[in-house]
Short mmCIF file of C-alpha atoms and ligand atoms in Angstrom, two decimals:
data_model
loop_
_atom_site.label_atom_id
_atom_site.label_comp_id
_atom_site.label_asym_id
_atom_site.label_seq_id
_atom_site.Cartn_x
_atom_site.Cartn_y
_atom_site.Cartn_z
CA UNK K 1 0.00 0.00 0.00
CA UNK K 2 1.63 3.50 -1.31
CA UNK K 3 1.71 6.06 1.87
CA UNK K 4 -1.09 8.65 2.29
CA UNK K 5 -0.33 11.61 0.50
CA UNK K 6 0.89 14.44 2.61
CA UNK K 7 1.81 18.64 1.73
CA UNK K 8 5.43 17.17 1.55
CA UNK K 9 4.98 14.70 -1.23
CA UNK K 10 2.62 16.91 -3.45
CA UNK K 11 5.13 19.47 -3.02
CA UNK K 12 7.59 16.64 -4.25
CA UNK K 13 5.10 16.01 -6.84
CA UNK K 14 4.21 19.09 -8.01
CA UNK K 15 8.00 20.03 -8.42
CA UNK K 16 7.96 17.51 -10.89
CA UNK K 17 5.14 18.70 -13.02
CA UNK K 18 6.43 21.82 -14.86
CA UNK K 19 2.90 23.21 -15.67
CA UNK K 20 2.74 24.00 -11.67
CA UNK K 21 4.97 26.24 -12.36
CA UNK K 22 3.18 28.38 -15.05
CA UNK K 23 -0.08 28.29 -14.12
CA UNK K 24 -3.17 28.03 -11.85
CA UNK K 25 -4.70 25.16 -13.28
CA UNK K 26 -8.22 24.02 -12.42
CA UNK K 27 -9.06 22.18 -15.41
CA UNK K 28 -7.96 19.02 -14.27
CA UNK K 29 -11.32 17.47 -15.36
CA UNK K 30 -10.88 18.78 -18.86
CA UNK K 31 -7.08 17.76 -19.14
CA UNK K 32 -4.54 17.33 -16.30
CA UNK K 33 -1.20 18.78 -16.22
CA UNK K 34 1.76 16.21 -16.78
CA UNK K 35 4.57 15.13 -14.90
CA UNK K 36 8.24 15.52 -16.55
CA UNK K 37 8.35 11.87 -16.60
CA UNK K 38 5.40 11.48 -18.81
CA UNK K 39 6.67 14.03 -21.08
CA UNK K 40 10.22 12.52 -21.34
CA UNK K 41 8.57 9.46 -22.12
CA UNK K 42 6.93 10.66 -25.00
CA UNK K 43 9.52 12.81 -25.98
CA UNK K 44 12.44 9.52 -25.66
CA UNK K 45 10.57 7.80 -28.05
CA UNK K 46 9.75 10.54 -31.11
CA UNK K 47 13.71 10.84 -30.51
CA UNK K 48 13.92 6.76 -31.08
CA UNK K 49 11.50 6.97 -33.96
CA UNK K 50 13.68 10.13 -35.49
CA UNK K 51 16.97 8.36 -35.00
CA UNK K 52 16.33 4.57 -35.70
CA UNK K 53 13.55 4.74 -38.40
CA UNK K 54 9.72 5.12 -36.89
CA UNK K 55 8.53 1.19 -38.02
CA UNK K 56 12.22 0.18 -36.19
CA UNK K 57 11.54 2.25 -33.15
CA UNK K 58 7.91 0.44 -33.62
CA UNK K 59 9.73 -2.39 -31.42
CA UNK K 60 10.15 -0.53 -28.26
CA UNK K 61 7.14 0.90 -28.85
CA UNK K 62 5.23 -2.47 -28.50
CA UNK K 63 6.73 -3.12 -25.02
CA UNK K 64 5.19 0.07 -23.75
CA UNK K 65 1.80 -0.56 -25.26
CA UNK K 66 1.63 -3.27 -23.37
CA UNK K 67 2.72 -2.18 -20.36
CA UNK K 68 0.07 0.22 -20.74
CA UNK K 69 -2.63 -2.41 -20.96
CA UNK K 70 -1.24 -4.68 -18.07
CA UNK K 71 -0.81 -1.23 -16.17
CA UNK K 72 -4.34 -0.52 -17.21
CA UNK K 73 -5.71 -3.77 -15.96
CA UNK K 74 -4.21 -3.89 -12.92
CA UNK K 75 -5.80 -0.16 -12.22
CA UNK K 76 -9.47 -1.20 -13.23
CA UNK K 77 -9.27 -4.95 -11.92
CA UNK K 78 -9.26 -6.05 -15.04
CA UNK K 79 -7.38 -9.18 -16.93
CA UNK K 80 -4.86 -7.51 -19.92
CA UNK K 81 -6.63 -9.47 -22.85
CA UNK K 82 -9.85 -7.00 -21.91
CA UNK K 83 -8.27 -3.47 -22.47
CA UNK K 84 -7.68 -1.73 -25.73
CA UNK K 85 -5.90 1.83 -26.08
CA UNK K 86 -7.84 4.06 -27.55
CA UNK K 87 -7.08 7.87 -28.79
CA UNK K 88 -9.81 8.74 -25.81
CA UNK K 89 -12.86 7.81 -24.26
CA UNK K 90 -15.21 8.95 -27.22
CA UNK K 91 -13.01 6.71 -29.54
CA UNK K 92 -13.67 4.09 -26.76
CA UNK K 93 -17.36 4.54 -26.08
CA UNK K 94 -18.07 5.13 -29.32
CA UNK K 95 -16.33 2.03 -30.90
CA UNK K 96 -17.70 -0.67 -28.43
CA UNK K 97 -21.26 0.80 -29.03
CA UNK K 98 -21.13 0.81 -33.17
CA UNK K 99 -20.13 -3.04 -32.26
CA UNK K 100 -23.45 -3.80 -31.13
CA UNK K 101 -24.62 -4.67 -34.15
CA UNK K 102 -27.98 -2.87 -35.84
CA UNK K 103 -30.99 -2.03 -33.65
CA UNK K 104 -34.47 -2.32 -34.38
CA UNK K 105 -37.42 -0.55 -33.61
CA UNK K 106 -39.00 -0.60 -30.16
CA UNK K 107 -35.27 -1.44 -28.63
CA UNK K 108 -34.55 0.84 -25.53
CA UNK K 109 -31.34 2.35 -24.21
CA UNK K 110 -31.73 3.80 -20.87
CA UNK K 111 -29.44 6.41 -19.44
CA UNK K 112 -28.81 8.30 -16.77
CA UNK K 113 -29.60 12.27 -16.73
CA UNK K 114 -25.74 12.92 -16.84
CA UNK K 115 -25.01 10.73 -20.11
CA UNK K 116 -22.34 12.61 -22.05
CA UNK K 117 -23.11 14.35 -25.10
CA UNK K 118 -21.10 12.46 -27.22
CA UNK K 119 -22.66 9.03 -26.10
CA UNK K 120 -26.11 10.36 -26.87
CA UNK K 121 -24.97 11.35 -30.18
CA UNK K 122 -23.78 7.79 -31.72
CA UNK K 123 -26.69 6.68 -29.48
CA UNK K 124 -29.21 8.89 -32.34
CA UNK K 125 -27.11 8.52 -35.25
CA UNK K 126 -27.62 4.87 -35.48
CA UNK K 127 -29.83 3.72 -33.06
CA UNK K 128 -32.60 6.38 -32.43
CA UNK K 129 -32.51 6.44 -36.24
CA UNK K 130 -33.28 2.67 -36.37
CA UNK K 131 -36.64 3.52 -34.37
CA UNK K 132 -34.78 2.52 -30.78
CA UNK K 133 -35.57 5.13 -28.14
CA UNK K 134 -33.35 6.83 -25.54
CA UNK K 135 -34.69 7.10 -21.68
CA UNK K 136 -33.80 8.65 -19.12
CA UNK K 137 -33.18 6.90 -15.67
CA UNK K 138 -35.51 9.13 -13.45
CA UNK K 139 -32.63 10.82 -10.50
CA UNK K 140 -33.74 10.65 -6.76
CA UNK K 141 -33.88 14.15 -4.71
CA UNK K 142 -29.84 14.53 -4.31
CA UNK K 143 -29.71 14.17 -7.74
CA UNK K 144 -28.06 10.66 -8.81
CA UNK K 145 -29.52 8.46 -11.27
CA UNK K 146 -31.83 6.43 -8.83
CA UNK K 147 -31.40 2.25 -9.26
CA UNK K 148 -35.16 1.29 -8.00
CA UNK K 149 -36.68 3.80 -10.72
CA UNK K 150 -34.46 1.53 -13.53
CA UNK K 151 -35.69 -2.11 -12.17
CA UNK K 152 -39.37 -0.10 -12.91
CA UNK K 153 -38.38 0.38 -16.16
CA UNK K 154 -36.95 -2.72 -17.31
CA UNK K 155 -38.37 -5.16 -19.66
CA UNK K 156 -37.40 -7.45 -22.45
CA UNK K 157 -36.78 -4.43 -24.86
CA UNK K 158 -34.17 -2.77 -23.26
CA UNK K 159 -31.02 -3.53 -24.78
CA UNK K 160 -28.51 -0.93 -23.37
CA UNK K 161 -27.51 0.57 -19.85
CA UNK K 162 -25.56 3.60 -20.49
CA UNK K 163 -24.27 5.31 -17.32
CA UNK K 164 -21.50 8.34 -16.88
CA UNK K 165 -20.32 7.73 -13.65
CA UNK K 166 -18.91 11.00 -12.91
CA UNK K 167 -20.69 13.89 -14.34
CA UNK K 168 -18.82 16.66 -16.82
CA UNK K 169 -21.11 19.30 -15.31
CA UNK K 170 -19.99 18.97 -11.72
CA UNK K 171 -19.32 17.37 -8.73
CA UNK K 172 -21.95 14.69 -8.45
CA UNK K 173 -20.95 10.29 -8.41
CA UNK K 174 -23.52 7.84 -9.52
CA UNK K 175 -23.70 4.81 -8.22
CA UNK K 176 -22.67 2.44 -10.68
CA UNK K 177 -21.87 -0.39 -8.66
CA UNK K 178 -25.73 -0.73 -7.65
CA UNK K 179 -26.35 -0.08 -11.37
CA UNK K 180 -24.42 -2.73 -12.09
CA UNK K 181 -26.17 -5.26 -9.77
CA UNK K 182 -29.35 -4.41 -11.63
CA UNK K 183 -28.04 -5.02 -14.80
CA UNK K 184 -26.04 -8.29 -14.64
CA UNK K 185 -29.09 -9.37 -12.47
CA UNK K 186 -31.89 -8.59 -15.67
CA UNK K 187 -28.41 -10.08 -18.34
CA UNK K 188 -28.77 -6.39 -19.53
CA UNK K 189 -25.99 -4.74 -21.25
CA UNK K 190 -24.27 -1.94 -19.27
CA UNK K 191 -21.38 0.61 -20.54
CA UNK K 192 -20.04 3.14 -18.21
CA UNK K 193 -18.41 6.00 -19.28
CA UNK K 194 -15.64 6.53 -16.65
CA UNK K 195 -14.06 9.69 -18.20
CA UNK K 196 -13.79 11.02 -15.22
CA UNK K 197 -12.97 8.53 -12.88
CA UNK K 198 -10.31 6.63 -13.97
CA UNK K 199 -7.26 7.91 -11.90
CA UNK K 200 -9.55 9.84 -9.71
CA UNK K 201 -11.37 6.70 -7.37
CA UNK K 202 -10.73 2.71 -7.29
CA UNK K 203 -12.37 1.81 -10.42
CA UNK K 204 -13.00 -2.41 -9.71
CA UNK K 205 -15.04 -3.44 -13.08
CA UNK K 206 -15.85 -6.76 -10.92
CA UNK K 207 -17.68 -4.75 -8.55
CA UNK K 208 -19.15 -2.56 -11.07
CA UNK K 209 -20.63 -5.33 -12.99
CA UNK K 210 -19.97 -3.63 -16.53
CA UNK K 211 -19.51 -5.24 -20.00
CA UNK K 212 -17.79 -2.02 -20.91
CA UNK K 213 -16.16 0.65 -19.28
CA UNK K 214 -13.79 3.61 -20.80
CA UNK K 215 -11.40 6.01 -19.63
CA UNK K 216 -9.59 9.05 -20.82
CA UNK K 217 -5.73 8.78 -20.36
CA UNK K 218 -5.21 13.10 -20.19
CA UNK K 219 -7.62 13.79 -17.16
CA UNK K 220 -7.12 12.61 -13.78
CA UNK K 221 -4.46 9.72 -14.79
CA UNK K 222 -2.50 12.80 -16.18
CA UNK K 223 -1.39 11.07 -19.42
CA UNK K 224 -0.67 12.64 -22.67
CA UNK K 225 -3.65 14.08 -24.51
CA UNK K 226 -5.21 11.74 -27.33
CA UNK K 227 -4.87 8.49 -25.11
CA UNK K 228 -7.75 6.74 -23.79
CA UNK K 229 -9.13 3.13 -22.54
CA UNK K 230 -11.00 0.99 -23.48
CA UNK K 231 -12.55 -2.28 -20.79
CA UNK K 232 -14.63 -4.82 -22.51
CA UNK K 233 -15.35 -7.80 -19.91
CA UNK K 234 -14.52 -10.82 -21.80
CA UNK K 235 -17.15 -13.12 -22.05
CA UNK K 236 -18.95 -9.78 -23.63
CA UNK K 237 -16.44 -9.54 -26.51
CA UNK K 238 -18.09 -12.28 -28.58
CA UNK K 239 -20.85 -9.93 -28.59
CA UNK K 240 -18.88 -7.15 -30.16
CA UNK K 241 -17.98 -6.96 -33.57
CA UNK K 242 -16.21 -3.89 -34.69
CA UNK K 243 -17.47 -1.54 -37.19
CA UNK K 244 -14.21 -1.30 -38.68
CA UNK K 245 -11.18 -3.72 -38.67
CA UNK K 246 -7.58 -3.43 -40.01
CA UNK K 247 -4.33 -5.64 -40.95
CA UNK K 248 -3.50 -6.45 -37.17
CA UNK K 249 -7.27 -5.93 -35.58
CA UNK K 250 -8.74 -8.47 -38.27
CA UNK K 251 -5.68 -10.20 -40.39
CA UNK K 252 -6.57 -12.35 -43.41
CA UNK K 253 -6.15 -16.11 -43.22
CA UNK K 254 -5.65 -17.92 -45.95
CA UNK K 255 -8.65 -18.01 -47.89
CA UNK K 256 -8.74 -14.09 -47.62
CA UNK K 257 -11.12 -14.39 -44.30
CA UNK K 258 -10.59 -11.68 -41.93
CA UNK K 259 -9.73 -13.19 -38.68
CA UNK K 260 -11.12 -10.78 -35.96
CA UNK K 261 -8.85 -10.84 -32.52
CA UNK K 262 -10.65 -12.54 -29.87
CA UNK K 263 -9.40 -9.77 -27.39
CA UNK K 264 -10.11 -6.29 -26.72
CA UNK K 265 -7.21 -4.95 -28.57
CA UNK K 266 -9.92 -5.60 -31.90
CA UNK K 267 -10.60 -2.26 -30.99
CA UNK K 268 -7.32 -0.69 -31.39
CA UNK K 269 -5.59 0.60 -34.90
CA UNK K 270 -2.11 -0.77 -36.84
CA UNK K 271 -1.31 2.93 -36.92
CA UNK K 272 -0.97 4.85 -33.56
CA UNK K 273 0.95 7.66 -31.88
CA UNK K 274 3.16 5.44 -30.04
CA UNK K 275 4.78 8.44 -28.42
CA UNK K 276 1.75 9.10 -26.27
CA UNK K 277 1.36 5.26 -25.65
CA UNK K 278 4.42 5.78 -24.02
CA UNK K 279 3.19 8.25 -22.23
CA UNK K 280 0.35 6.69 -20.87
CA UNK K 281 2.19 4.08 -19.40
CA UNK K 282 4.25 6.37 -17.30
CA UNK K 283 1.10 8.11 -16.43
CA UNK K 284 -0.64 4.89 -15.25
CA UNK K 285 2.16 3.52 -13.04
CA UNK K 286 2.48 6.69 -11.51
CA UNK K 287 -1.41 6.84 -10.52
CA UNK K 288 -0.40 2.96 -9.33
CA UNK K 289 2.46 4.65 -7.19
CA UNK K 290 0.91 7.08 -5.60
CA UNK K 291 -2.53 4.99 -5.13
CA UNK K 292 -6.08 5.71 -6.56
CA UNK K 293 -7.04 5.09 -2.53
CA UNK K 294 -4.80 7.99 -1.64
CA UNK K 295 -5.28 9.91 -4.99
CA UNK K 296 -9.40 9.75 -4.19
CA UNK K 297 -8.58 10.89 -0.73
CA UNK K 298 -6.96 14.12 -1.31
CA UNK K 299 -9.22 15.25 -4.39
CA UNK K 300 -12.23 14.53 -2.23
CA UNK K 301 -10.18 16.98 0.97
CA UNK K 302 -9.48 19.63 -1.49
CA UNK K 303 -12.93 20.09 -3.13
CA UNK K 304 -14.48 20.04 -0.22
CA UNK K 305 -12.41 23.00 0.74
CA UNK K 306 -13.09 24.95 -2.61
CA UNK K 307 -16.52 24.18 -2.10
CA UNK K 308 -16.74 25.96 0.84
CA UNK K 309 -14.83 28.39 0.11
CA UNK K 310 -16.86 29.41 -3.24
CA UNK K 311 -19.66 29.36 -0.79
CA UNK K 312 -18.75 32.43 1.20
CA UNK K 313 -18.21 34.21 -1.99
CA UNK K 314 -21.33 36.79 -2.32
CA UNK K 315 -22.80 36.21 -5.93
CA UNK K 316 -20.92 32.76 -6.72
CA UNK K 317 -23.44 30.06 -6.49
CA UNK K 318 -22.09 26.30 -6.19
CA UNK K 319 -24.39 23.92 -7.95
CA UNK K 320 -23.24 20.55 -7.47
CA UNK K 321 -25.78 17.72 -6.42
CA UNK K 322 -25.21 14.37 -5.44
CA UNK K 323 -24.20 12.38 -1.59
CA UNK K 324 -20.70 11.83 -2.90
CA UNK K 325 -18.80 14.01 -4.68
CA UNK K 326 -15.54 14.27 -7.32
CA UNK K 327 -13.10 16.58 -7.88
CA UNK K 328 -15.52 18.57 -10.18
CA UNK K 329 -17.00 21.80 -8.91
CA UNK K 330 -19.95 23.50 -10.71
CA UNK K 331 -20.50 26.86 -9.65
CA UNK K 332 -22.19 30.36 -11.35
CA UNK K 333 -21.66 33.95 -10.73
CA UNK K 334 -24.29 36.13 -11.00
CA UNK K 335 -25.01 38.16 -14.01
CA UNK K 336 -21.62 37.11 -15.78
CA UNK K 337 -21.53 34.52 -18.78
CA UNK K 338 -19.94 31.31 -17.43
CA UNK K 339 -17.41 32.17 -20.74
CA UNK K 340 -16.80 35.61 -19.91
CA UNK K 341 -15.81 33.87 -15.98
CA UNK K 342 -13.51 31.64 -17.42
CA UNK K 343 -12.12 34.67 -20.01
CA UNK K 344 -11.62 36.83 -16.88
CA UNK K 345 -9.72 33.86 -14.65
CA UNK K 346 -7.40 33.35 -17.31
CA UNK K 347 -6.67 36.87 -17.65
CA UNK K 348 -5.21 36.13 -14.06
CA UNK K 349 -3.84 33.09 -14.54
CA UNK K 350 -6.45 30.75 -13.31
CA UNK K 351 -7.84 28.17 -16.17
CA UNK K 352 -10.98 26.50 -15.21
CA UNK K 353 -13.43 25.24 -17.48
CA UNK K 354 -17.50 26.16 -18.61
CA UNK K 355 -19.93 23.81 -20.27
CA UNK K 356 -23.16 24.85 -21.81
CA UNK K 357 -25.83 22.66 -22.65
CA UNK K 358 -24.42 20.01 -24.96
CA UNK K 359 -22.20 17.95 -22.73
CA UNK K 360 -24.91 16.92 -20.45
CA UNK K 361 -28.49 18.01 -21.91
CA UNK K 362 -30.39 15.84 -20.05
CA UNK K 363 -29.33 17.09 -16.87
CA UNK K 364 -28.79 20.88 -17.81
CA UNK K 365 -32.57 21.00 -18.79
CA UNK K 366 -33.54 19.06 -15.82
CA UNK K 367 -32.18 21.55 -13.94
CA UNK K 368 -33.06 24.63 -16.05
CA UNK K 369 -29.27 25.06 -16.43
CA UNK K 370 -27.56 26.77 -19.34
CA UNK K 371 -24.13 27.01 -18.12
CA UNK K 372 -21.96 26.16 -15.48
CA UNK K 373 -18.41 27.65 -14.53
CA UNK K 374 -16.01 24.22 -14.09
CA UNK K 375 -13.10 24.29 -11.25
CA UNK K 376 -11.60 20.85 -11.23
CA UNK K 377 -9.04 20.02 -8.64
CA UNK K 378 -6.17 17.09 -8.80
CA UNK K 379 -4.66 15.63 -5.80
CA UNK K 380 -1.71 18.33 -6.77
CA UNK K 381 -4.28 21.34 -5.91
CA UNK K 382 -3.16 23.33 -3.03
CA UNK K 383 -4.42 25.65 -0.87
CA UNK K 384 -2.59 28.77 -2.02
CA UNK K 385 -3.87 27.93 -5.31
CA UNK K 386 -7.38 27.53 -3.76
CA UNK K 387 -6.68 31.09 -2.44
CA UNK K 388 -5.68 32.75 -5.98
CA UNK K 389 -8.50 31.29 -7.38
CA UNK K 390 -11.05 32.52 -4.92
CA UNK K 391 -9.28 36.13 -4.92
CA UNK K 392 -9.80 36.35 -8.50
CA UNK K 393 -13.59 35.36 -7.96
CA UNK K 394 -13.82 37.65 -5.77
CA UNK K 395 -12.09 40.90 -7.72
CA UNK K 396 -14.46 39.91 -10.95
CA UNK K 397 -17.83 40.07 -8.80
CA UNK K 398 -16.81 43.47 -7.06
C1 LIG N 401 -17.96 12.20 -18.78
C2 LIG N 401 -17.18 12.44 -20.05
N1 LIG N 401 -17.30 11.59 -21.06
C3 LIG N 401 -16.62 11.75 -22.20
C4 LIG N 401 -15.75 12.79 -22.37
C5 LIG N 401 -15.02 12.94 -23.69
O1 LIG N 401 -13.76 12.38 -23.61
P1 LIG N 401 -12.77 12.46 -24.87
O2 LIG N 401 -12.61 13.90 -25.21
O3 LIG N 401 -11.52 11.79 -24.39
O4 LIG N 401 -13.39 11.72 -26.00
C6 LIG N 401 -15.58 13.72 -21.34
C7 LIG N 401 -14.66 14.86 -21.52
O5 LIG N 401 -14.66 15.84 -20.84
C8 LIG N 401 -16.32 13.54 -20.14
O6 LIG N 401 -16.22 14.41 -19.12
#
C-alpha cells in the first residue's frame, strides 16, 4: 500500500510537473497537467522513432503498449486481454457501441440524466434512427440516477444501460456499482463512461458489474492528450464486432477471411501515436504509485475546501448535487456569462473550465441550467492555489 499523501509529497510532486509552475490550473477534469516523466517518455521515443527509423523504433514501442494495458488492468481490476488503447474515451465509447450490431425498432437504451453528449450522439445517429428510443433513468432528490426507478423500467426491450459515472457538469458520483447489480441481475448490457474517474477513485469493473467501461488517459491519470481506454469484460467480446477492422485488428487467413482478434485490442488501430502510448504508461504507473485510494482521498479533501470556500463568496453560487462528490466543482456567478468567468480567470492566470448545454443536456434541462463555470481540482491542488483562485472570484464580482 503507497503512503497517504501528505503537503510534503505533493510538493515533491508538483515540483515535478512543470505546468505548476506556469499556471493556476483548475481544469484538471478537462485535461490534467503532466509530470516531466510522462513528457520525457513521450519525448524519448519521437527521438527513437527520429533516430532509428519510426517502423524500427515500432519495437520498443510495442513493449510500452503493453505495459500500458497490463498497467491498465491492474488499475481497473481487469485481466490484460480486456483493455484496448484508444485515442480517448469517445473513440472508446463510441467504438464498443457501433459493435453492437444494428438495432431495431422498439429497442430501448436507458441512461442516466448525466449521459455525455457524445454518447447520446452515436446513441441517435444509429440507433434512435433505427426507431430505438433513448430514456432517461428518473434521478432521486440529491440528484443521482436512482437504481429502484431503472428495475421499474426494465423489460425485455431494453437492450442498453448507459451510465456516466462522474458527471462533466460537476461534482456529483452515480452509483454504478448498484447499477451494475441491476443489470447483470436482468443479463442487460451496461457501458459506463468513466471519463472522469479513472485515476480519480478505485475503479474495480468486478464490482461494477460492466460489459464495458472507458477512460480518458489526459484527465485525472495525467497522461498525454489523445490516449484513452478501453474495458470490454470478456465473455462480452463475442458480442462485439467492430465496425471497422484493419491488418492487425482483423488479419486475413488464408482463404482471404478476416480473422477478428478474440481480445479487446480488436478495438485498437495498426497505426498509432506510439509516443503518447508511451506516455500513458508512465502516467498509469504513476497513478499505481501514488494509489487511486490515496489519490481519491486528497481530491475529495481539497474540493471540499473549494466548495466551501466558493460558498462564502457573495454572488458565486455552487451547484453541485449528489451524496458523494468528485473533484468537479460546478459553480455560477451572477449576471456574468460562465465564458466571460472563465475569459476573466485566465486573464489572471487561473484556467478553469464552462460547459453549456451540450455535454450533459439531459441534466442541464432538468435543472433549467444553461451554463456552469467548471473548477476541477487534482490531488496536486493546493491551498494557495485555492486562495488565488477565490481572490480572482472575488475581484471579478466586485
Ligand atoms: C464524462 C465524459 N465523457 C466523455 C468525455 C469525452 O472524452 P474524450 O474527449 O476523451 O473523448 C468527457 C470529456 O470531458 C467527459 O467528461
Amino acid at each position: 500500500m503507497p503512503a497517504p499523501l501528505t503537503d510534503a509529497t505533493v510538493d515533491a510532486l508538483r515540483a515535478q510537473t512543470p505546468g505548476t509552475q506556469h499556471t493556476t490550473h483548475f481544469n484538471h477534469a478537462g485535461a490534467s497537467l503532466p509530470s516531466t516523466a510522462t513528457l520525457e517518455a513521450v519525448h524519448a521515443h519521437l527521438w527513437r522513432e527520429a533516430t532509428m527509423g519510426p517502423m524500427e523504433a515500432g519495437v520498443a514501442a510495442r513493449a510500452q503498449i503493453e505495459r500500458a494495458r497490463s498497467l491498465a488492468a491492474g488499475l481497473l481490476n481487469a485481466q490484460p486481454a480486456e483493455i484496448a488503447v484508444t485515442t480517448g474515451n469517445s473513440q472508446a465509447w463510441g467504438s464498443a457501441f457501433a459493435a453492437l450490431g444494428t438495432w431495431q425498432p422498439g429497442d430501448r437504451i436507458l441512461v442516466g440524466r448525466h449521459e455525455w453528449g457524445g454518447n447520446l450522439a452515436s446513441m441517435r445517429l444509429s440507433a434512435v434512427r433505427a426507431g430505438a428510443s433513448i430514456e432517461v433513468i428518473p434521478s432521486d432528490d440529491s440528484g443521482e440516477v436512482d437504481p429502484e426507478a431503472l428495475e421499474a423500467m426494465l423489460d425485455e426491450r431494453v437492450r442498453l444501460i448507459a451510465l456516466t459515472w462522474m458527471p462533466a457538469n460537476g461534482g456529483l458520483i452515480n452509483p454504478a456499482a448498484a447499477i451494475g447489480q441491476i443489470a447483470r441481475r436482468h443479463g442487460i448490457a451496461y457501458f459506463i463512461d468513466a471519463a472522469q474517474a479513472v485515476g480519480q477513485i478505485p475503479v474495480d469493473v468486478a464490482q461494477l458489474g460492466c460489459d464495458v467501461l472507458t477512460g480518458a488517459g489526459r484527465k485525472a491519470l495525467r497522461g498525454p492528450r489523445g490516449t484513452g481506454l478501453l474495458y470490454v469484460r470478456q465473455d462480452f467480446l463475442p458480442r462485439l464486432t467492430p465496425a471497422y477492422v484493419d491488418t492487425q485488428t482483423a488479419p486475413l487467413d488464408d482463404d482471404g477471411e478476416p480473422v477478428v482478434r478474440s481480445d479487446a485490442a480488436r478495438f485498437e488501430s495498426v497505426e498509432v501515436a506510439s509516443a503518447l502510448r508511451c506516455g500513458l504508461a508512465n502516467a498509469l504507473q504513476e497513478a499505481l504509485d501514488i494509489g487511486v485510494d490515496n489519490i481519491r482521498t486528497r481530491i475529495d479533501a481539497v474540493a471540499q475546501t473549494l466548495r466551501a470556500e466558493l460558498a462564502q463568496i457573495d454572488g458565486v453560487a455552487v451547484l453541485d448535487q449528489g451524496r458523494e462528490r468528485s473533484g468537479l466543482v460546478a459553480f455560477n456567478v451572477a449576471g456574468i456569462d460562465a465564458r466571460e468567468v472563465q475569459r476573466a480567470l485566465a486573464a489572471q492566470g487561473v484556467a478553469v473550465g464552462s460547459n453549456g448545454v451540450g455535454y450533459t443536456p439531459f441534466d442541464m434541462n432538468a435543472r433549467g441550467l444553461t451554463q456552469i463555470a467548471r473548477a476541477s481540482v487534482s490531488y496536486l491542488t493546493t491551498e494557495a492555489e485555492i486562495g488565488k483562485l477565490v481572490e480572482s472570484l472575488r475581484t471579478l464580482v466586485r
